[in-house]
Amino acid sequence: MSITPTRTALDATVVEVVGGRPLSGRIAVQGSKNIALHLYAAALLTDAPVALVAVPDIIDTAVCAQILTHTGAHVTTDGGRFAVAPPPAATVCPIIHPELGRRVRTTVVLAAAVLARTGQVTFPYPGGDAFCPRLIDRHLAAMQAADAEVVADATSIRARCGPRGVQAFTVDVATPYGPSLGATVTAMLLAARARGSSLITHPSIEPEVTETARFLAERGVGIHFDEQGLHVVGSDWITGGGFTVAGDRIEAATMIMAAASTGGSVHLDGITASSIPDGLTAALAAAGIGLTDDANGGVRAALDGPLQGITAATGPHPALPTDTAPQLAAMLTQAHGSSLIAERVYPRRDTHIKGLRAFGADISSTGSITGVRGPVRLRAAMAAAQDIRAVTALLIAALAAEGTSTIRGMYHLRRGHGHLLANLAALGADITTSEAH
């Protein structure tokens, strides 16, 4: 299996956007990228075939399929379906492919699934978006709590349990910025195969966690949340079956903000208003965007008047998702008044600032605080970004700007969005792609 298109080819692709056109219409939201990536790892725990449906058609899906194949699983991907026939534990390759593992963020979560099955694993440091330092210490703490010896060198990490394999444990996944989403899933996968009851304290309750928990619970793993944390009763047999990936709340937010930035409206299928986190709904409402469920399914987002400046802060679910902050900043360049966005999930998140300034945005970043003044008449620009959400922020700016803009960063866009450009075009955007010269 080969990954196509390659990163080299996509890095040579530029997106040209003719801005100034209101976006309106109806489109479908893809299955959640972040939820799907964690479910791909969870599928390795099962003892019978699993079929995930509504998976996103993105590069990260193809990479994870290859990683699972390298471990010995039989994987097929077709038409939004990700089918996994896991290998017997005795035949699992206990190595996360060193090159592929550096291309996704969930490398350690995948490694946890392999460790849970085989009692050992070697894996590279994770890749994915690098908008700030992103530590994996809580992941490794979970492995150690499960009775694994963990040894790290400059290029890889090795974890090995004793002859009894992973053991029931208690681990705290709290960080100075709140619960670690990824470490919660890592610990959950380890606990699902450990004999006895494990406890994860201060767990994340992001949809990535709760959906992975639901997947495992439907397959016979005992899981419940209470005031102590997340309890997991391990099982030596985890059944297979089908599971549908929830709609991508981050893509939904991106489409809503793109439409609002151009003065348009959008109807999104594959997601409901209740699936949008409360903090995001509140931020959109404060900016003047209303969300309503449609009787025939989906959600409609429309402006209640001119966009207004807001003060908002990212945070753990159900607060404003950090993955929507760059796109929100881009939209707020078209809002009346001053806006402040505080980043409270990561130390900082400002890789989109330079690119937005190229469009003429009045935007600044001080530590974890981003300030935006608007409305500004954005001008066409050439800009590039090196992470998924920053690229989508630049696209929003280009859609609102006058003239033809050129955006680079197609590889990162395709890592997280399968049909975003086509969806924008369906809403009325003038978008073309070409090879750089």
Short mmCIF file of C-alpha atoms in Angstrom, two decimals:
data_model
loop_
_atom_site.label_atom_id
_atom_site.label_comp_id
_atom_site.label_asym_id
_atom_site.label_seq_id
_atom_site.Cartn_x
_atom_site.Cartn_y
_atom_site.Cartn_z
CA MET A 1 0.00 0.00 0.00
CA SER A 2 1.41 3.41 -0.88
CA ILE A 3 0.38 6.84 0.30
CA THR A 4 -0.84 8.97 -2.58
CA PRO A 5 -0.55 11.82 -3.20
CA THR A 6 2.86 12.18 -1.62
CA ARG A 7 3.88 15.01 0.63
CA THR A 8 6.36 16.25 -2.00
CA ALA A 9 3.63 16.44 -4.62
CA LEU A 10 1.21 18.22 -2.32
CA ASP A 11 3.85 20.67 -1.11
CA ALA A 12 4.22 21.67 -4.78
CA THR A 13 0.48 22.35 -5.05
CA VAL A 14 -0.86 25.86 -4.59
CA VAL A 15 -4.46 26.86 -4.00
CA GLU A 16 -5.73 29.98 -5.75
CA VAL A 17 -8.74 31.67 -4.21
CA VAL A 18 -10.71 34.55 -5.72
CA GLY A 19 -12.21 36.23 -2.67
CA GLY A 20 -15.14 38.50 -2.02
CA ARG A 21 -17.92 36.03 -2.86
CA PRO A 22 -20.59 35.20 -0.26
CA LEU A 23 -20.71 31.49 0.47
CA SER A 24 -24.10 29.85 0.84
CA GLY A 25 -25.56 26.40 0.37
CA ARG A 26 -25.74 22.93 1.80
CA ILE A 27 -22.88 20.46 2.24
CA ALA A 28 -22.03 17.37 4.30
CA VAL A 29 -19.51 17.37 7.14
CA GLN A 30 -16.93 14.57 7.08
CA GLY A 31 -16.44 12.06 9.87
CA SER A 32 -14.31 13.48 12.66
CA LYS A 33 -10.59 13.31 11.93
CA ASN A 34 -9.54 13.30 15.56
CA ILE A 35 -12.13 10.76 16.68
CA ALA A 36 -11.32 8.44 13.77
CA LEU A 37 -7.58 8.47 14.47
CA HIS A 38 -8.16 7.25 18.03
CA LEU A 39 -10.63 4.61 16.86
CA TYR A 40 -8.06 3.24 14.39
CA ALA A 41 -5.82 2.53 17.38
CA ALA A 42 -8.68 1.03 19.41
CA ALA A 43 -9.47 -1.33 16.53
CA LEU A 44 -6.09 -3.02 17.12
CA LEU A 45 -7.35 -4.24 20.51
CA THR A 46 -10.17 -6.33 19.13
CA ASP A 47 -10.21 -10.10 18.64
CA ALA A 48 -12.61 -9.98 15.70
CA PRO A 49 -12.97 -7.79 12.60
CA VAL A 50 -14.10 -4.19 13.00
CA ALA A 51 -15.70 -1.93 10.41
CA LEU A 52 -15.60 1.80 11.05
CA VAL A 53 -17.92 3.77 8.78
CA ALA A 54 -18.05 7.48 7.88
CA VAL A 55 -14.28 7.74 8.26
CA PRO A 56 -12.69 10.86 6.74
CA ASP A 57 -10.95 10.54 3.37
CA ILE A 58 -7.71 12.15 4.54
CA ILE A 59 -3.99 11.44 4.41
CA ASP A 60 -3.89 10.57 8.11
CA THR A 61 -6.41 7.77 7.48
CA ALA A 62 -4.13 6.32 4.78
CA VAL A 63 -1.10 6.60 7.07
CA CYS A 64 -2.88 4.86 9.94
CA ALA A 65 -4.02 2.10 7.59
CA GLN A 66 -0.39 1.51 6.67
CA ILE A 67 0.71 1.56 10.31
CA LEU A 68 -1.90 -1.04 11.23
CA THR A 69 -0.93 -3.14 8.21
CA HIS A 70 2.71 -3.04 9.34
CA THR A 71 1.67 -4.51 12.71
CA GLY A 72 0.08 -7.46 10.91
CA ALA A 73 -3.55 -6.34 10.68
CA HIS A 74 -5.47 -6.70 7.43
CA VAL A 75 -6.87 -3.27 6.57
CA THR A 76 -9.10 -2.10 3.73
CA THR A 77 -10.34 1.44 3.16
CA ASP A 78 -13.04 2.21 0.66
CA GLY A 79 -15.97 4.58 0.39
CA GLY A 80 -15.71 5.93 3.92
CA ARG A 81 -15.25 2.46 5.42
CA PHE A 82 -12.17 1.42 7.42
CA ALA A 83 -12.21 -2.35 7.95
CA VAL A 84 -9.69 -4.00 10.26
CA ALA A 85 -9.07 -7.70 10.78
CA PRO A 86 -6.61 -7.68 13.70
CA PRO A 87 -3.91 -10.35 13.84
CA PRO A 88 -3.64 -12.88 16.71
CA ALA A 89 -1.64 -11.41 19.59
CA ALA A 90 1.23 -13.85 19.00
CA THR A 91 1.73 -12.54 15.45
CA VAL A 92 1.44 -8.79 16.07
CA CYS A 93 4.59 -6.94 14.98
CA PRO A 94 5.53 -4.90 18.09
CA ILE A 95 6.94 -2.00 16.07
CA ILE A 96 5.19 1.17 14.93
CA HIS A 97 6.69 1.87 11.52
CA PRO A 98 9.41 4.48 12.21
CA GLU A 99 8.76 6.67 9.16
CA LEU A 100 4.97 6.42 9.17
CA GLY A 101 4.77 6.95 12.92
CA ARG A 102 6.41 10.35 12.55
CA ARG A 103 3.61 11.48 10.23
CA VAL A 104 0.66 11.39 12.65
CA ARG A 105 -0.02 12.73 16.11
CA THR A 106 -1.58 9.57 17.53
CA THR A 107 1.64 7.50 17.32
CA VAL A 108 1.77 6.93 21.08
CA VAL A 109 -1.90 5.90 21.18
CA LEU A 110 -1.26 3.35 18.43
CA ALA A 111 1.78 2.16 20.38
CA ALA A 112 -0.37 1.73 23.50
CA ALA A 113 -2.70 -0.60 21.59
CA VAL A 114 0.26 -2.71 20.45
CA LEU A 115 1.71 -2.75 23.97
CA ALA A 116 -1.65 -3.86 25.34
CA ARG A 117 -1.82 -6.73 22.86
CA THR A 118 1.81 -7.94 22.96
CA GLY A 119 3.42 -6.60 26.14
CA GLN A 120 6.05 -4.70 24.15
CA VAL A 121 6.36 -1.99 21.53
CA THR A 122 8.94 0.24 19.87
CA PHE A 123 7.74 3.49 18.35
CA PRO A 124 9.06 6.82 17.00
CA TYR A 125 8.26 10.20 18.47
CA PRO A 126 4.94 11.44 17.10
CA GLY A 127 4.52 13.88 14.25
CA GLY A 128 1.41 15.79 13.23
CA ASP A 129 0.95 19.50 13.75
CA ALA A 130 3.77 21.20 15.63
CA PHE A 131 2.33 24.62 16.43
CA CYS A 132 3.96 24.43 19.88
CA PRO A 133 5.83 21.85 22.01
CA ARG A 134 3.42 18.97 22.70
CA LEU A 135 4.62 16.67 25.46
CA ILE A 136 3.94 12.93 25.70
CA ASP A 137 4.98 12.49 29.32
CA ARG A 138 1.46 11.54 30.50
CA HIS A 139 1.26 8.86 27.81
CA LEU A 140 4.55 7.37 29.01
CA ALA A 141 3.40 7.63 32.62
CA ALA A 142 0.37 5.51 31.73
CA MET A 143 2.62 2.86 30.15
CA GLN A 144 4.81 2.82 33.24
CA ALA A 145 1.77 2.60 35.51
CA ALA A 146 0.65 -0.45 33.50
CA ASP A 147 3.92 -2.12 34.55
CA ALA A 148 5.98 -1.37 31.43
CA GLU A 149 9.62 -0.37 31.50
CA VAL A 150 9.98 2.64 29.20
CA VAL A 151 13.32 3.58 27.62
CA ALA A 152 13.76 6.53 25.27
CA ASP A 153 16.61 7.54 23.01
CA ALA A 154 17.04 10.27 20.42
CA THR A 155 14.85 8.64 17.76
CA SER A 156 12.49 6.17 19.41
CA ILE A 157 10.88 4.86 22.59
CA ARG A 158 10.69 1.25 23.76
CA ALA A 159 8.18 -0.07 26.26
CA ARG A 160 8.22 -3.62 27.60
CA CYS A 161 6.10 -5.36 30.23
CA GLY A 162 6.96 -8.46 32.21
CA PRO A 163 5.68 -11.93 31.27
CA ARG A 164 2.23 -11.14 32.67
CA GLY A 165 1.73 -8.26 30.20
CA VAL A 166 -0.03 -5.02 31.06
CA GLN A 167 -1.39 -4.82 34.60
CA ALA A 168 -4.29 -2.89 36.12
CA PHE A 169 -3.19 0.53 37.29
CA THR A 170 -4.06 4.02 38.44
CA VAL A 171 -2.69 7.04 36.55
CA ASP A 172 -3.28 10.79 36.57
CA VAL A 173 -3.46 12.38 33.10
CA ALA A 174 -3.74 15.99 34.26
CA THR A 175 -1.38 18.62 32.82
CA PRO A 176 -0.89 22.30 33.70
CA TYR A 177 -3.27 23.07 30.81
CA GLY A 178 -5.98 20.58 31.71
CA PRO A 179 -6.58 16.86 31.09
CA SER A 180 -4.58 15.26 28.30
CA LEU A 181 -6.95 13.96 25.64
CA GLY A 182 -4.39 11.66 24.03
CA ALA A 183 -3.04 10.30 27.31
CA THR A 184 -6.58 9.52 28.46
CA VAL A 185 -7.08 7.35 25.37
CA THR A 186 -3.62 5.78 25.74
CA ALA A 187 -4.44 4.82 29.33
CA MET A 188 -7.90 3.58 28.33
CA LEU A 189 -6.49 1.24 25.66
CA LEU A 190 -3.92 -0.16 28.06
CA ALA A 191 -6.57 -0.67 30.76
CA ALA A 192 -8.94 -2.38 28.30
CA ARG A 193 -6.51 -5.32 28.07
CA ALA A 194 -5.25 -5.32 31.68
CA ARG A 195 -6.64 -7.86 34.14
CA GLY A 196 -8.71 -6.14 36.80
CA SER A 197 -9.96 -2.58 37.23
CA SER A 198 -7.91 0.50 36.34
CA LEU A 199 -8.57 4.12 37.25
CA ILE A 200 -7.67 7.17 35.15
CA THR A 201 -7.90 10.30 37.28
CA HIS A 202 -8.62 13.76 35.88
CA PRO A 203 -9.57 12.26 32.50
CA SER A 204 -10.40 14.28 29.44
CA ILE A 205 -14.06 14.21 28.40
CA GLU A 206 -13.45 15.35 24.83
CA PRO A 207 -15.57 13.52 22.23
CA GLU A 208 -12.43 11.64 21.14
CA VAL A 209 -12.36 10.08 24.60
CA THR A 210 -16.07 9.47 25.06
CA GLU A 211 -16.47 7.99 21.57
CA THR A 212 -13.49 5.65 22.07
CA ALA A 213 -14.97 4.66 25.42
CA ARG A 214 -18.31 3.97 23.73
CA PHE A 215 -16.58 1.88 21.06
CA LEU A 216 -14.87 -0.25 23.71
CA ALA A 217 -17.97 -0.52 25.89
CA GLU A 218 -19.98 -1.82 22.94
CA ARG A 219 -17.30 -4.48 22.54
CA GLY A 220 -17.51 -5.78 26.09
CA VAL A 221 -15.04 -3.61 28.02
CA GLY A 222 -16.38 -2.31 31.33
CA ILE A 223 -16.10 1.50 31.30
CA HIS A 224 -17.71 4.24 33.34
CA PHE A 225 -17.02 7.78 34.56
CA ASP A 226 -17.69 8.98 38.11
CA GLU A 227 -16.34 11.60 40.51
CA GLN A 228 -13.10 9.62 40.91
CA GLY A 229 -12.36 9.54 37.19
CA LEU A 230 -12.60 6.98 34.40
CA HIS A 231 -12.86 3.33 35.47
CA VAL A 232 -11.93 0.58 33.03
CA VAL A 233 -12.35 -3.15 33.68
CA GLY A 234 -10.08 -5.02 31.30
CA SER A 235 -11.12 -7.93 29.12
CA ASP A 236 -9.21 -10.80 27.54
CA TRP A 237 -11.70 -10.87 24.66
CA ILE A 238 -12.84 -7.74 22.82
CA THR A 239 -15.37 -8.40 20.10
CA GLY A 240 -15.61 -6.71 16.70
CA GLY A 241 -18.51 -5.23 14.76
CA GLY A 242 -19.48 -1.94 13.18
CA PHE A 243 -19.18 1.60 14.50
CA THR A 244 -20.00 4.97 12.96
CA VAL A 245 -17.61 7.89 13.32
CA ALA A 246 -19.30 11.08 14.56
CA GLY A 247 -19.36 14.22 12.42
CA ASP A 248 -16.32 16.48 12.55
CA ARG A 249 -17.17 19.40 14.83
CA ILE A 250 -13.95 21.20 13.81
CA GLU A 251 -14.73 21.00 10.11
CA ALA A 252 -18.27 22.17 10.87
CA ALA A 253 -16.89 25.19 12.72
CA THR A 254 -14.50 25.93 9.85
CA MET A 255 -17.31 25.92 7.28
CA ILE A 256 -19.53 28.07 9.51
CA MET A 257 -16.76 30.64 9.97
CA ALA A 258 -15.87 30.64 6.27
CA ALA A 259 -19.47 31.37 5.32
CA ALA A 260 -19.88 34.05 8.00
CA SER A 261 -16.64 35.76 6.96
CA THR A 262 -18.08 36.31 3.50
CA GLY A 263 -21.54 37.34 4.71
CA GLY A 264 -23.14 34.04 3.74
CA SER A 265 -24.85 31.13 5.48
CA VAL A 266 -24.46 27.36 5.41
CA HIS A 267 -26.49 24.24 6.08
CA LEU A 268 -24.40 21.31 7.32
CA ASP A 269 -25.47 17.68 7.10
CA GLY A 270 -23.88 14.99 9.26
CA ILE A 271 -23.90 17.00 12.47
CA THR A 272 -26.42 18.66 14.82
CA ALA A 273 -26.38 21.81 16.90
CA SER A 274 -26.05 19.68 20.05
CA SER A 275 -22.82 18.22 18.65
CA ILE A 276 -21.24 21.68 18.61
CA PRO A 277 -19.45 22.31 21.95
CA ASP A 278 -21.15 24.85 24.21
CA GLY A 279 -18.11 27.13 24.21
CA LEU A 280 -18.06 27.27 20.41
CA THR A 281 -21.82 27.86 20.21
CA ALA A 282 -21.46 30.73 22.71
CA ALA A 283 -18.56 32.30 20.79
CA LEU A 284 -20.47 32.10 17.51
CA ALA A 285 -23.60 33.55 19.13
CA ALA A 286 -21.61 36.43 20.63
CA ALA A 287 -20.17 37.16 17.17
CA GLY A 288 -23.68 37.21 15.70
CA ILE A 289 -24.03 33.70 14.24
CA GLY A 290 -27.07 31.61 15.11
CA LEU A 291 -27.25 27.83 14.92
CA THR A 292 -30.54 26.00 14.40
CA ASP A 293 -31.31 22.33 13.87
CA ASP A 294 -33.18 21.55 10.68
CA ALA A 295 -36.26 19.37 10.85
CA ASN A 296 -34.85 17.24 8.03
CA GLY A 297 -31.48 16.82 9.70
CA GLY A 298 -28.32 18.84 9.97
CA VAL A 299 -27.72 22.31 11.31
CA ARG A 300 -28.07 25.74 9.74
CA ALA A 301 -25.71 28.59 10.57
CA ALA A 302 -26.64 32.15 9.63
CA LEU A 303 -25.67 35.70 10.58
CA ASP A 304 -28.11 37.58 12.80
CA GLY A 305 -26.50 40.86 11.72
CA PRO A 306 -22.99 42.22 11.18
CA LEU A 307 -20.21 40.21 12.80
CA GLN A 308 -19.23 41.55 16.23
CA GLY A 309 -15.95 41.38 18.11
CA ILE A 310 -15.84 38.97 21.04
CA THR A 311 -13.74 37.85 23.99
CA ALA A 312 -13.28 34.08 24.20
CA ALA A 313 -10.97 31.45 25.66
CA THR A 314 -10.22 27.92 24.50
CA GLY A 315 -10.47 25.12 27.03
CA PRO A 316 -11.28 21.46 27.59
CA HIS A 317 -14.62 20.20 26.32
CA PRO A 318 -17.27 21.58 26.31
CA ALA A 319 -15.37 24.89 26.12
CA LEU A 320 -14.22 26.52 22.87
CA PRO A 321 -12.04 23.92 21.07
CA THR A 322 -8.44 25.00 20.59
CA ASP A 323 -8.58 23.59 17.04
CA THR A 324 -11.06 26.32 16.10
CA ALA A 325 -9.05 29.27 17.44
CA PRO A 326 -7.06 30.06 14.25
CA GLN A 327 -10.19 29.99 12.07
CA LEU A 328 -12.03 32.12 14.62
CA ALA A 329 -9.25 34.71 14.49
CA ALA A 330 -9.51 34.83 10.70
CA MET A 331 -13.27 35.35 10.86
CA LEU A 332 -12.96 38.06 13.49
CA THR A 333 -10.90 40.21 11.10
CA GLN A 334 -14.32 40.93 9.55
CA ALA A 335 -16.03 41.68 12.88
CA HIS A 336 -16.82 45.15 14.24
CA GLY A 337 -14.65 46.05 17.21
CA SER A 338 -11.83 44.40 19.10
CA SER A 339 -11.59 40.69 19.89
CA LEU A 340 -9.44 38.69 22.28
CA ILE A 341 -8.86 34.94 22.11
CA ALA A 342 -7.06 33.34 25.05
CA GLU A 343 -5.37 29.96 24.46
CA ARG A 344 -5.76 27.77 27.55
CA VAL A 345 -5.12 24.28 26.16
CA TYR A 346 -1.58 24.79 24.88
CA PRO A 347 1.16 27.24 25.92
CA ARG A 348 0.52 29.20 22.72
CA ARG A 349 -1.08 28.85 19.33
CA ASP A 350 -0.02 31.55 16.89
CA THR A 351 1.28 29.92 13.69
CA HIS A 352 -1.56 31.57 11.77
CA ILE A 353 -0.68 35.12 12.82
CA LYS A 354 2.02 35.84 10.23
CA GLY A 355 -0.11 34.54 7.38
CA LEU A 356 -3.15 36.59 8.40
CA ARG A 357 -1.01 39.70 8.60
CA ALA A 358 -0.01 39.13 4.97
CA PHE A 359 -3.68 39.73 4.12
CA GLY A 360 -3.61 43.00 6.04
CA ALA A 361 -5.23 41.72 9.22
CA ASP A 362 -4.82 43.84 12.34
CA ILE A 363 -3.82 40.92 14.55
CA SER A 364 -1.25 40.43 17.28
CA SER A 365 -0.16 37.74 19.69
CA THR A 366 1.25 38.17 23.18
CA GLY A 367 2.01 34.90 24.87
CA SER A 368 -1.23 32.94 24.89
CA ILE A 369 -3.44 35.91 23.94
CA THR A 370 -4.40 36.81 20.36
CA GLY A 371 -5.89 40.21 19.67
CA VAL A 372 -7.86 41.11 16.52
CA ARG A 373 -9.25 44.46 15.45
CA GLY A 374 -11.83 44.75 12.71
CA PRO A 375 -13.44 44.99 10.37
CA VAL A 376 -10.44 45.14 8.02
CA ARG A 377 -10.65 45.14 4.25
CA LEU A 378 -8.38 42.22 3.54
CA ARG A 379 -6.26 42.22 0.40
CA ALA A 380 -5.19 39.28 -1.70
CA ALA A 381 -1.91 37.73 -0.59
CA MET A 382 0.49 34.83 -0.94
CA ALA A 383 0.69 32.88 2.30
CA ALA A 384 1.65 29.47 3.65
CA ALA A 385 1.25 27.48 6.86
CA GLN A 386 2.60 24.28 8.34
CA ASP A 387 -0.36 22.96 10.32
CA ILE A 388 -3.94 22.05 9.47
CA ARG A 389 -5.81 24.75 11.36
CA ALA A 390 -3.46 27.55 10.32
CA VAL A 391 -3.96 26.63 6.66
CA THR A 392 -7.74 26.73 7.05
CA ALA A 393 -7.45 30.14 8.75
CA LEU A 394 -5.57 31.41 5.68
CA LEU A 395 -8.25 29.99 3.41
CA ILE A 396 -10.92 31.89 5.35
CA ALA A 397 -8.91 35.10 4.99
CA ALA A 398 -8.50 34.48 1.25
CA LEU A 399 -12.25 33.94 0.85
CA ALA A 400 -12.94 37.28 2.54
CA ALA A 401 -10.17 39.20 0.74
CA GLU A 402 -10.49 41.15 -2.50
CA GLY A 403 -8.59 39.69 -5.44
CA THR A 404 -6.83 36.38 -6.05
CA SER A 405 -4.80 34.86 -3.24
CA THR A 406 -2.34 31.97 -3.32
CA ILE A 407 -2.17 29.54 -0.39
CA ARG A 408 0.47 26.87 0.20
CA GLY A 409 0.16 24.06 2.69
CA MET A 410 -1.95 21.57 0.76
CA TYR A 411 -0.29 18.57 2.44
CA HIS A 412 -1.37 19.78 5.86
CA LEU A 413 -4.87 20.59 4.61
CA ARG A 414 -5.28 17.07 3.17
CA ARG A 415 -4.06 15.56 6.44
CA GLY A 416 -7.22 16.82 8.10
CA HIS A 417 -9.81 17.56 5.43
CA GLY A 418 -10.80 15.23 2.62
CA HIS A 419 -13.07 17.48 0.58
CA LEU A 420 -12.85 20.95 2.09
CA LEU A 421 -11.91 22.73 -1.14
CA ALA A 422 -14.66 20.95 -3.08
CA ASN A 423 -17.17 21.83 -0.36
CA LEU A 424 -16.16 25.48 -0.45
CA ALA A 425 -16.54 25.46 -4.23
CA ALA A 426 -20.01 23.93 -3.83
CA LEU A 427 -20.90 26.90 -1.62
CA GLY A 428 -19.83 29.31 -4.35
CA ALA A 429 -16.12 29.84 -3.73
CA ASP A 430 -13.85 30.36 -6.77
CA ILE A 431 -11.01 27.94 -5.95
CA THR A 432 -8.48 26.25 -8.20
CA THR A 433 -5.35 24.21 -7.57
CA SER A 434 -2.20 24.17 -9.67
CA GLU A 435 1.42 23.09 -9.51
CA ALA A 436 3.92 25.69 -8.32
CA HIS A 437 6.48 26.84 -10.85
#
